[in-house]
Short mmCIF file of N, CA and C in Angstrom, two decimals:
data_model
loop_
_atom_site.label_atom_id
_atom_site.label_comp_id
_atom_site.label_asym_id
_atom_site.label_seq_id
_atom_site.Cartn_x
_atom_site.Cartn_y
_atom_site.Cartn_z
N MET X 907 -12.10 -12.69 1.03
CA MET X 907 -11.20 -11.68 0.49
C MET X 907 -12.26 -10.97 0.06
N VAL X 908 -12.22 -9.50 0.40
CA VAL X 908 -13.33 -8.72 -0.29
C VAL X 908 -12.79 -7.56 -1.29
N LYS X 909 -13.96 -7.40 -2.02
CA LYS X 909 -13.80 -6.52 -3.08
C LYS X 909 -14.37 -5.07 -2.85
N VAL X 910 -14.08 -4.23 -3.83
CA VAL X 910 -14.52 -2.78 -3.84
C VAL X 910 -13.57 -2.16 -4.85
N ASN X 911 -15.26 -1.54 -5.39
CA ASN X 911 -15.12 -0.74 -6.42
C ASN X 911 -14.89 0.67 -6.33
N LEU X 912 -14.23 1.43 -6.88
CA LEU X 912 -13.69 2.90 -6.81
C LEU X 912 -14.48 3.23 -8.16
N ASP X 913 -15.55 4.45 -7.59
CA ASP X 913 -15.80 5.34 -8.53
C ASP X 913 -15.01 6.26 -8.87
N PRO X 914 -15.61 7.14 -9.84
CA PRO X 914 -14.84 8.29 -10.42
C PRO X 914 -14.20 9.38 -9.27
N ASN X 915 -14.80 10.02 -8.36
CA ASN X 915 -15.07 10.61 -7.55
C ASN X 915 -13.84 9.72 -6.64
N ASP X 916 -13.45 8.46 -6.40
CA ASP X 916 -12.71 8.00 -5.52
C ASP X 916 -11.46 7.84 -6.14
N VAL X 917 -11.25 7.86 -7.69
CA VAL X 917 -10.51 7.60 -8.39
C VAL X 917 -9.46 9.48 -8.43
N GLU X 918 -10.42 10.17 -8.42
CA GLU X 918 -9.85 11.63 -8.42
C GLU X 918 -9.13 11.71 -6.92
N LEU X 919 -10.16 11.18 -6.14
CA LEU X 919 -8.93 11.62 -4.41
C LEU X 919 -7.87 10.86 -4.69
N ALA X 920 -7.80 9.67 -4.58
CA ALA X 920 -6.07 8.72 -5.22
C ALA X 920 -5.27 9.17 -5.93
N TYR X 921 -5.99 10.02 -7.17
CA TYR X 921 -5.29 10.97 -8.08
C TYR X 921 -4.43 11.82 -7.46
N THR X 922 -5.19 12.62 -6.97
CA THR X 922 -4.98 14.01 -6.04
C THR X 922 -3.78 13.50 -5.13
N ILE X 923 -4.10 12.32 -4.37
CA ILE X 923 -3.09 11.98 -2.92
C ILE X 923 -1.92 12.00 -3.63
N ALA X 924 -1.87 10.77 -4.72
CA ALA X 924 -0.40 10.44 -5.56
C ALA X 924 0.14 12.06 -6.18
N GLN X 925 -0.92 12.57 -6.64
CA GLN X 925 0.08 13.88 -7.30
C GLN X 925 0.73 14.94 -6.51
N LYS X 926 -0.21 14.97 -5.21
CA LYS X 926 0.57 16.01 -4.02
C LYS X 926 1.59 15.05 -3.25
N ARG X 927 2.00 13.97 -3.16
CA ARG X 927 2.96 13.15 -3.09
C ARG X 927 4.13 13.00 -3.99
N PHE X 928 3.55 13.10 -4.78
CA PHE X 928 5.18 13.44 -6.30
C PHE X 928 5.20 14.55 -5.95
N ILE X 929 4.71 15.86 -6.05
CA ILE X 929 5.14 16.87 -5.81
C ILE X 929 5.62 17.42 -4.81
N GLY X 930 5.49 17.15 -3.53
CA GLY X 930 5.88 17.12 -2.06
C GLY X 930 7.37 16.17 -2.07
N ASN X 931 7.71 15.35 -2.70
CA ASN X 931 8.83 14.60 -2.70
C ASN X 931 9.83 15.35 -3.85
N LEU X 932 9.08 15.66 -4.97
CA LEU X 932 10.31 17.27 -5.87
C LEU X 932 10.61 17.81 -4.70
N ARG X 933 9.81 18.48 -4.37
CA ARG X 933 9.91 19.91 -3.14
C ARG X 933 11.38 19.17 -2.50
N MET X 934 11.37 18.15 -2.00
CA MET X 934 12.29 17.72 -0.77
C MET X 934 13.47 17.14 -1.29
N ASN X 935 13.38 17.15 -2.76
CA ASN X 935 14.21 16.21 -3.58
C ASN X 935 14.33 14.70 -3.13
N LYS X 936 13.19 14.05 -3.25
CA LYS X 936 13.51 13.09 -2.86
C LYS X 936 12.70 11.92 -3.27
N GLY X 937 12.83 10.62 -3.61
CA GLY X 937 12.66 9.58 -4.66
C GLY X 937 12.13 8.58 -3.35
N PHE X 938 11.26 7.48 -4.59
CA PHE X 938 11.29 6.53 -3.45
C PHE X 938 12.30 5.80 -2.87
N SER X 939 12.20 5.00 -1.76
CA SER X 939 13.04 4.22 -0.91
C SER X 939 13.49 3.01 -1.26
N TYR X 940 14.36 2.51 -0.81
CA TYR X 940 14.89 1.20 -1.25
C TYR X 940 15.17 0.60 -2.16
N GLY X 941 16.15 1.64 -2.73
CA GLY X 941 16.73 1.72 -4.08
C GLY X 941 16.11 1.96 -5.23
N TYR X 942 14.33 1.58 -5.13
CA TYR X 942 13.55 1.82 -6.36
C TYR X 942 14.17 2.91 -7.25
N ASP X 943 14.50 2.26 -8.80
CA ASP X 943 15.18 3.02 -9.81
C ASP X 943 14.41 3.27 -10.89
N LYS X 944 13.05 3.06 -10.93
CA LYS X 944 12.39 3.15 -12.20
C LYS X 944 12.23 4.49 -12.80
N ASN X 945 11.68 4.64 -13.84
CA ASN X 945 11.83 6.05 -14.30
C ASN X 945 10.05 6.44 -13.81
N LEU X 946 10.36 7.97 -14.68
CA LEU X 946 9.11 8.58 -14.09
C LEU X 946 8.04 8.43 -14.26
N LYS X 947 7.39 7.82 -15.33
CA LYS X 947 6.57 6.99 -15.85
C LYS X 947 5.73 5.33 -14.73
N ASN X 948 7.07 4.99 -14.63
CA ASN X 948 6.50 4.00 -13.56
C ASN X 948 6.56 4.82 -11.97
N GLN X 949 7.43 5.67 -11.60
CA GLN X 949 7.05 6.27 -10.36
C GLN X 949 5.91 6.55 -10.66
N LEU X 950 5.37 7.36 -11.31
CA LEU X 950 3.57 8.03 -11.39
C LEU X 950 2.65 7.31 -11.20
N TYR X 951 2.84 5.91 -11.83
CA TYR X 951 1.91 5.02 -11.66
C TYR X 951 2.12 4.13 -10.51
N ASP X 952 3.19 3.80 -9.83
CA ASP X 952 3.03 3.01 -8.75
C ASP X 952 2.74 3.97 -7.77
N GLY X 953 3.19 4.92 -7.43
CA GLY X 953 2.34 6.09 -6.61
C GLY X 953 0.82 6.35 -6.42
N PHE X 954 0.40 6.36 -7.64
CA PHE X 954 -1.10 6.48 -8.20
C PHE X 954 -1.65 4.86 -7.47
N LEU X 955 -1.17 3.87 -7.75
CA LEU X 955 -1.29 3.00 -7.65
C LEU X 955 -1.51 2.11 -6.27
N GLY X 956 -0.32 3.11 -5.10
CA GLY X 956 -0.48 2.89 -3.96
C GLY X 956 -1.91 3.89 -3.33
N ALA X 957 -2.01 5.05 -3.85
CA ALA X 957 -3.05 5.70 -3.14
C ALA X 957 -4.44 5.18 -3.53
N LEU X 958 -4.59 4.69 -4.69
CA LEU X 958 -5.76 3.95 -4.88
C LEU X 958 -6.14 2.49 -4.08
N GLY X 959 -4.84 1.80 -3.44
CA GLY X 959 -5.23 0.99 -2.58
C GLY X 959 -5.72 1.54 -1.15
N GLU X 960 -4.58 2.82 -0.96
CA GLU X 960 -5.44 3.64 0.57
C GLU X 960 -6.82 4.02 0.15
N VAL X 961 -7.55 4.52 -0.67
CA VAL X 961 -8.46 4.89 -1.08
C VAL X 961 -9.58 3.72 -0.80
N SER X 962 -9.17 2.65 -1.61
CA SER X 962 -9.90 1.41 -1.46
C SER X 962 -9.93 1.01 -0.02
N TRP X 963 -9.10 0.79 0.89
CA TRP X 963 -9.18 0.45 2.18
C TRP X 963 -10.18 1.63 2.74
N ALA X 964 -10.01 3.02 3.10
CA ALA X 964 -10.52 3.70 3.54
C ALA X 964 -12.16 3.89 2.97
N LYS X 965 -12.41 3.52 1.86
CA LYS X 965 -13.66 3.33 1.13
C LYS X 965 -14.22 2.41 1.94
N TRP X 966 -13.92 1.15 2.32
CA TRP X 966 -14.29 -0.02 2.78
C TRP X 966 -14.78 -0.01 4.05
N THR X 967 -13.94 0.58 4.63
CA THR X 967 -13.54 0.84 6.25
C THR X 967 -14.38 1.90 6.82
N ASN X 968 -14.71 3.07 5.89
CA ASN X 968 -15.04 3.79 6.32
C ASN X 968 -14.77 4.92 7.01
N SER X 969 -13.36 4.74 7.14
CA SER X 969 -12.39 5.63 8.26
C SER X 969 -11.73 6.64 7.21
N TYR X 970 -11.40 7.51 8.20
CA TYR X 970 -10.35 8.75 7.52
C TYR X 970 -8.94 8.37 6.76
N HIS X 971 -8.34 9.16 6.31
CA HIS X 971 -7.70 8.79 5.25
C HIS X 971 -6.55 10.38 5.10
N ASN X 972 -5.78 10.58 5.96
CA ASN X 972 -4.97 11.55 5.57
C ASN X 972 -3.58 11.72 4.39
N SER X 973 -3.65 11.00 3.80
CA SER X 973 -2.57 10.45 2.63
C SER X 973 -0.97 10.23 3.42
N SER X 974 -1.30 10.01 4.53
CA SER X 974 -0.09 9.54 4.79
C SER X 974 1.33 10.71 5.39
N TYR X 975 0.87 11.45 5.56
CA TYR X 975 1.46 13.07 5.78
C TYR X 975 1.44 12.56 7.55
N THR X 976 2.51 13.34 8.36
CA THR X 976 2.73 13.07 9.62
C THR X 976 2.05 15.19 9.55
N ASP X 977 2.44 15.64 9.13
CA ASP X 977 2.22 16.95 9.40
C ASP X 977 2.49 17.78 7.81
N ASN X 978 2.32 19.34 7.78
CA ASN X 978 2.34 20.03 6.72
C ASN X 978 3.58 20.15 5.94
N LEU X 979 4.60 19.17 6.53
CA LEU X 979 6.14 19.38 5.90
C LEU X 979 6.24 18.24 5.41
N GLN X 980 4.91 17.14 5.04
CA GLN X 980 5.11 16.24 4.11
C GLN X 980 5.96 14.96 4.67
N ARG X 981 6.09 14.86 6.16
CA ARG X 981 7.22 13.73 6.40
C ARG X 981 5.81 12.61 6.44
N TYR X 982 6.58 11.31 6.22
CA TYR X 982 6.29 9.60 6.25
C TYR X 982 6.28 9.19 7.65
N GLU X 983 6.03 9.67 8.93
CA GLU X 983 6.07 9.18 9.61
C GLU X 983 5.07 8.14 10.72
N ASP X 984 3.72 8.37 10.06
CA ASP X 984 3.01 7.67 10.49
C ASP X 984 2.20 6.66 9.61
N SER X 985 1.75 5.98 10.17
CA SER X 985 0.85 4.68 9.56
C SER X 985 0.36 5.17 8.45
N ASP X 986 -0.02 4.72 7.57
CA ASP X 986 -1.20 4.95 6.47
C ASP X 986 -2.76 5.04 6.92
N PHE X 987 -2.62 4.76 7.98
CA PHE X 987 -4.26 4.57 8.73
C PHE X 987 -3.85 4.32 10.09
N GLN X 988 -5.01 4.75 11.13
CA GLN X 988 -5.07 4.88 12.30
C GLN X 988 -4.74 3.34 12.98
N ASP X 989 -4.37 3.20 13.68
CA ASP X 989 -4.11 1.58 14.71
C ASP X 989 -3.27 0.88 13.89
N ASN X 990 -2.00 2.16 13.05
CA ASN X 990 -0.81 1.32 12.38
C ASN X 990 -1.16 0.42 11.50
N ILE X 991 -1.98 0.84 10.79
CA ILE X 991 -2.69 -0.10 9.50
C ILE X 991 -1.59 0.46 7.75
N GLU X 992 -1.08 -0.40 7.67
CA GLU X 992 -0.06 -0.09 6.54
C GLU X 992 -0.95 -0.76 5.31
N ILE X 993 -0.69 -0.09 4.11
CA ILE X 993 -1.60 -0.67 3.17
C ILE X 993 -0.60 -0.65 1.65
N ARG X 994 -0.47 -1.71 1.34
CA ARG X 994 0.18 -2.46 -0.06
C ARG X 994 -0.49 -2.76 -0.71
N THR X 995 -0.01 -2.47 -2.05
CA THR X 995 -0.94 -1.96 -3.27
C THR X 995 -0.10 -2.94 -4.35
N GLN X 996 -1.06 -4.27 -5.05
CA GLN X 996 -0.07 -4.35 -6.56
C GLN X 996 -1.04 -4.51 -7.62
N ASN X 997 -0.66 -4.52 -8.66
CA ASN X 997 -1.35 -5.35 -9.59
C ASN X 997 -1.32 -6.63 -9.84
N LYS X 998 -2.57 -7.15 -10.14
CA LYS X 998 -2.58 -8.74 -10.11
C LYS X 998 -1.41 -9.32 -11.21
N LYS X 999 -1.02 -10.63 -10.41
CA LYS X 999 -0.02 -10.81 -11.31
C LYS X 999 -0.17 -12.20 -11.34
N ALA X 1000 0.41 -13.46 -11.91
CA ALA X 1000 0.26 -14.81 -11.83
C ALA X 1000 0.89 -15.22 -10.32
N TYR X 1001 1.95 -14.40 -9.83
CA TYR X 1001 2.06 -14.51 -8.00
C TYR X 1001 2.41 -13.73 -7.61
N ASN X 1002 1.56 -13.34 -6.36
CA ASN X 1002 1.21 -11.92 -5.99
C ASN X 1002 1.76 -12.22 -4.09
N PHE X 1003 2.51 -11.36 -3.42
CA PHE X 1003 2.89 -11.73 -2.25
C PHE X 1003 2.86 -10.74 -1.29
N LEU X 1004 2.88 -10.68 -0.64
CA LEU X 1004 3.31 -9.30 0.39
C LEU X 1004 4.61 -9.37 0.93
N LEU X 1005 5.00 -7.92 0.43
CA LEU X 1005 6.57 -7.59 0.95
C LEU X 1005 6.47 -6.80 2.24
N ILE X 1006 7.19 -6.86 2.95
CA ILE X 1006 7.78 -6.17 4.11
C ILE X 1006 9.04 -6.47 4.43
N ARG X 1007 9.74 -5.21 4.26
CA ARG X 1007 11.03 -4.66 4.99
C ARG X 1007 11.73 -5.05 6.48
N PRO X 1008 12.65 -5.27 6.52
CA PRO X 1008 12.84 -5.48 7.75
C PRO X 1008 13.01 -3.99 8.32
N GLY X 1009 12.67 -3.53 9.99
CA GLY X 1009 13.14 -2.78 10.12
C GLY X 1009 11.75 -1.50 9.41
N GLU X 1010 10.96 -2.01 8.73
CA GLU X 1010 10.13 -0.91 8.26
C GLU X 1010 8.86 -1.01 9.74
N LYS X 1011 8.05 0.01 10.00
CA LYS X 1011 6.91 0.28 11.01
C LYS X 1011 6.28 -1.12 11.22
N LYS X 1012 6.04 -1.26 12.77
CA LYS X 1012 5.55 -2.43 13.20
C LYS X 1012 4.08 -2.36 13.22
N GLY X 1013 3.28 -3.30 12.70
CA GLY X 1013 1.71 -2.85 12.50
C GLY X 1013 0.94 -3.86 11.94
N LYS X 1014 -0.03 -3.59 11.19
CA LYS X 1014 -1.00 -4.32 10.49
C LYS X 1014 -0.76 -3.89 9.16
N TYR X 1015 -0.38 -5.06 8.25
CA TYR X 1015 -0.30 -4.85 6.86
C TYR X 1015 -1.22 -5.04 6.13
N ILE X 1016 -1.79 -4.80 4.92
CA ILE X 1016 -2.93 -5.30 4.42
C ILE X 1016 -2.30 -5.26 3.08
N LEU X 1017 -2.68 -6.12 2.38
CA LEU X 1017 -2.40 -6.61 1.17
C LEU X 1017 -3.52 -6.09 0.31
N ILE X 1018 -3.42 -4.97 -0.65
CA ILE X 1018 -4.82 -5.04 -1.96
C ILE X 1018 -3.95 -5.34 -2.82
N ILE X 1019 -4.87 -5.69 -3.89
CA ILE X 1019 -4.55 -6.32 -5.59
C ILE X 1019 -5.55 -5.85 -6.34
N LYS X 1020 -5.09 -4.99 -7.12
CA LYS X 1020 -5.97 -4.63 -8.32
C LYS X 1020 -6.30 -5.27 -9.46
N ASN X 1021 -7.43 -5.28 -9.97
CA ASN X 1021 -7.91 -6.93 -10.71
C ASN X 1021 -7.50 -6.37 -12.23
N ASP X 1022 -7.31 -5.68 -12.44
CA ASP X 1022 -7.39 -5.36 -14.21
C ASP X 1022 -6.95 -4.19 -14.58
N ASP X 1023 -6.71 -3.97 -15.71
CA ASP X 1023 -5.95 -2.87 -16.25
C ASP X 1023 -6.99 -1.60 -16.61
N LYS X 1024 -8.21 -2.52 -17.09
CA LYS X 1024 -9.44 -1.60 -17.30
C LYS X 1024 -9.91 -0.71 -16.19
N ASP X 1025 -10.53 -1.49 -15.22
CA ASP X 1025 -11.43 -0.78 -14.41
C ASP X 1025 -10.92 -0.91 -13.05
N PHE X 1026 -11.52 0.27 -12.29
CA PHE X 1026 -10.92 0.30 -10.90
C PHE X 1026 -11.57 -0.40 -9.75
N ASN X 1027 -11.32 -1.81 -9.85
CA ASN X 1027 -11.80 -2.93 -8.98
C ASN X 1027 -10.50 -3.47 -8.14
N PHE X 1028 -10.75 -3.59 -6.69
CA PHE X 1028 -9.59 -4.11 -5.88
C PHE X 1028 -10.04 -5.43 -4.97
N ASN X 1029 -9.53 -6.62 -4.51
CA ASN X 1029 -9.72 -7.40 -3.91
C ASN X 1029 -8.67 -6.86 -2.63
N ILE X 1030 -9.24 -6.52 -1.33
CA ILE X 1030 -8.67 -6.44 0.41
C ILE X 1030 -8.29 -8.16 0.21
N VAL X 1031 -7.21 -8.47 -0.03
CA VAL X 1031 -6.44 -10.08 0.15
C VAL X 1031 -6.38 -10.60 1.55
N GLY X 1032 -5.88 -9.60 2.78
CA GLY X 1032 -5.98 -9.99 4.17
C GLY X 1032 -4.72 -9.49 4.89
N SER X 1033 -4.67 -9.59 5.94
CA SER X 1033 -3.68 -8.53 6.86
C SER X 1033 -2.72 -9.69 7.45
N PHE X 1034 -1.62 -9.25 7.55
CA PHE X 1034 -0.29 -9.61 8.30
C PHE X 1034 0.25 -8.54 9.23
N ILE X 1035 0.07 -9.21 10.66
CA ILE X 1035 0.70 -8.49 11.53
C ILE X 1035 2.52 -8.59 12.14
N PHE X 1036 2.81 -7.23 11.80
CA PHE X 1036 4.73 -7.30 11.84
C PHE X 1036 4.73 -6.69 13.00
N ASN X 1037 4.73 -7.45 14.24
CA ASN X 1037 5.31 -6.64 15.34
C ASN X 1037 6.87 -7.09 15.69
N ASP X 1038 7.10 -8.14 14.92
CA ASP X 1038 8.84 -8.54 15.69
C ASP X 1038 9.67 -8.78 13.92
N ASP X 1039 10.80 -8.98 13.99
CA ASP X 1039 11.27 -9.08 12.86
C ASP X 1039 11.22 -11.21 12.44
N LEU X 1040 10.78 -11.14 11.21
CA LEU X 1040 10.75 -12.45 10.78
C LEU X 1040 12.24 -13.46 10.98
N PRO X 1041 11.74 -14.70 10.46
CA PRO X 1041 13.33 -15.54 10.85
C PRO X 1041 14.17 -15.32 9.31
N PRO X 1042 15.24 -15.13 9.22
CA PRO X 1042 16.65 -14.83 8.27
C PRO X 1042 15.69 -15.39 6.85
N GLU X 1043 15.36 -16.84 6.99
CA GLU X 1043 14.77 -17.27 5.69
C GLU X 1043 13.76 -16.98 4.99
N LYS X 1044 12.96 -15.98 5.55
CA LYS X 1044 11.84 -15.32 5.04
C LYS X 1044 12.21 -14.12 4.23
N LEU X 1045 13.87 -13.63 4.45
CA LEU X 1045 14.59 -12.20 3.59
C LEU X 1045 15.16 -13.16 2.26
N SER X 1046 15.06 -12.07 1.11
CA SER X 1046 14.84 -12.10 0.08
C SER X 1046 15.40 -11.04 -0.67
N ASN X 1047 16.02 -10.73 -1.82
CA ASN X 1047 16.14 -9.45 -2.77
C ASN X 1047 15.29 -10.12 -3.74
N PHE X 1048 15.11 -10.89 -3.93
CA PHE X 1048 14.45 -11.45 -5.46
C PHE X 1048 15.14 -11.39 -6.38
N GLY X 1049 16.48 -11.09 -6.54
CA GLY X 1049 17.53 -10.54 -7.83
C GLY X 1049 17.72 -9.36 -8.30
N TYR X 1050 17.27 -8.39 -7.20
CA TYR X 1050 17.72 -7.25 -7.36
C TYR X 1050 18.78 -6.86 -6.12
N ASP X 1051 20.08 -6.95 -6.57
CA ASP X 1051 21.23 -6.87 -5.51
C ASP X 1051 21.17 -5.69 -5.70
N HIS X 1052 20.56 -4.61 -6.37
CA HIS X 1052 20.87 -3.11 -5.76
C HIS X 1052 19.66 -3.02 -4.67
N ARG X 1053 19.02 -3.60 -4.00
CA ARG X 1053 18.36 -3.12 -3.23
C ARG X 1053 18.03 -3.92 -2.25
N PRO X 1054 17.82 -3.66 -1.10
CA PRO X 1054 17.65 -4.82 0.12
C PRO X 1054 16.96 -5.49 0.58
N ALA X 1055 17.15 -6.62 1.25
CA ALA X 1055 16.56 -7.77 1.17
C ALA X 1055 15.01 -7.67 2.02
N ALA X 1056 13.98 -8.22 1.72
CA ALA X 1056 12.66 -8.18 2.24
C ALA X 1056 12.45 -9.40 2.98
N TYR X 1057 10.99 -9.34 3.70
CA TYR X 1057 10.09 -10.51 4.24
C TYR X 1057 9.27 -11.04 2.90
N LYS X 1058 9.06 -11.89 2.29
CA LYS X 1058 7.89 -12.64 1.43
C LYS X 1058 7.21 -13.17 2.22
N ILE X 1059 5.55 -12.75 2.47
CA ILE X 1059 4.47 -13.61 2.89
C ILE X 1059 3.43 -13.86 2.59
N GLU X 1060 3.72 -15.41 1.84
CA GLU X 1060 2.27 -15.69 1.23
C GLU X 1060 1.17 -15.48 1.41
N LEU X 1061 0.72 -15.44 -0.05
CA LEU X 1061 -1.08 -15.21 0.38
C LEU X 1061 -1.67 -15.81 1.54
N ASN X 1062 -1.59 -17.16 1.81
CA ASN X 1062 -1.58 -18.17 2.57
C ASN X 1062 -1.44 -18.02 3.74
N GLU X 1063 -0.46 -17.51 3.97
CA GLU X 1063 0.13 -16.31 5.28
C GLU X 1063 -1.10 -15.40 5.80
N LEU X 1064 -1.63 -14.80 5.11
CA LEU X 1064 -2.76 -13.84 5.57
C LEU X 1064 -3.69 -14.15 6.41
N THR X 1065 -4.14 -12.91 6.95
CA THR X 1065 -5.37 -13.67 8.04
C THR X 1065 -6.57 -12.69 6.90
N PRO X 1066 -7.36 -13.14 6.41
CA PRO X 1066 -8.68 -13.00 5.57
C PRO X 1066 -9.50 -12.21 6.48
N LEU X 1067 -9.81 -10.88 5.81
CA LEU X 1067 -10.81 -9.88 6.57
C LEU X 1067 -11.76 -10.22 6.87
N GLU X 1068 -12.51 -9.89 7.71
CA GLU X 1068 -14.04 -9.72 8.00
C GLU X 1068 -14.64 -8.63 8.30
N ASP X 1069 -16.03 -8.65 8.01
CA ASP X 1069 -16.79 -7.35 8.24
C ASP X 1069 -16.68 -6.52 9.77
N ASN X 1070 -16.20 -7.05 10.52
CA ASN X 1070 -16.05 -6.10 11.23
C ASN X 1070 -15.01 -5.28 11.60
N GLU X 1071 -14.24 -5.71 10.60
CA GLU X 1071 -13.19 -4.56 10.27
C GLU X 1071 -13.36 -3.23 9.86
N ARG X 1072 -14.63 -3.30 9.17
CA ARG X 1072 -15.36 -2.08 9.07
C ARG X 1072 -16.12 -0.92 10.48
N GLN X 1073 -16.07 0.21 10.05
CA GLN X 1073 -16.23 1.40 11.07
C GLN X 1073 -17.77 1.53 11.31
N ASP X 1074 -18.50 0.90 10.10
CA ASP X 1074 -19.78 0.50 10.05
C ASP X 1074 -20.22 -0.60 9.18
N LYS X 1075 -21.75 -0.74 9.09
CA LYS X 1075 -21.99 -1.59 8.44
C LYS X 1075 -22.88 -1.46 7.26
N PHE X 1076 -22.77 -0.14 6.45
CA PHE X 1076 -23.77 -0.05 5.51
C PHE X 1076 -23.64 -0.78 4.14
#
């Protein structure tokens, strides 16, 4: 597991990314997908949390981050990062796992967990290669009948990350 601590400049970048996405979605009359129906406060926080995870990955790998936009029309067709890397960020819970929906982008999914509510410390837990649909027994709607089923990937199924994932060795 890799630990990343974001400084105030990193947090500002993540906040700006989340803000830009939120306003872009308002302009397009678009919300979160897959039946997400949480309130405005949760939408803002969840968008910010996702951007914090992406900035954590960019910082650790020293890689370029385009805020997931494909073009200036703010479409989300590209992966979060080069080489088909998708970032999933969660708060630390008693039971964390990676969630991938059937039909989502093929690529390497990275799970990042925020350690606590006070600081901006993150653990990059590991990766999972999603190139083909998984067996149906891995699907669950987790008790949310209004949301489509997703694959549940346990933490022990993730591949730990190595230092060679970084673009440099600073």
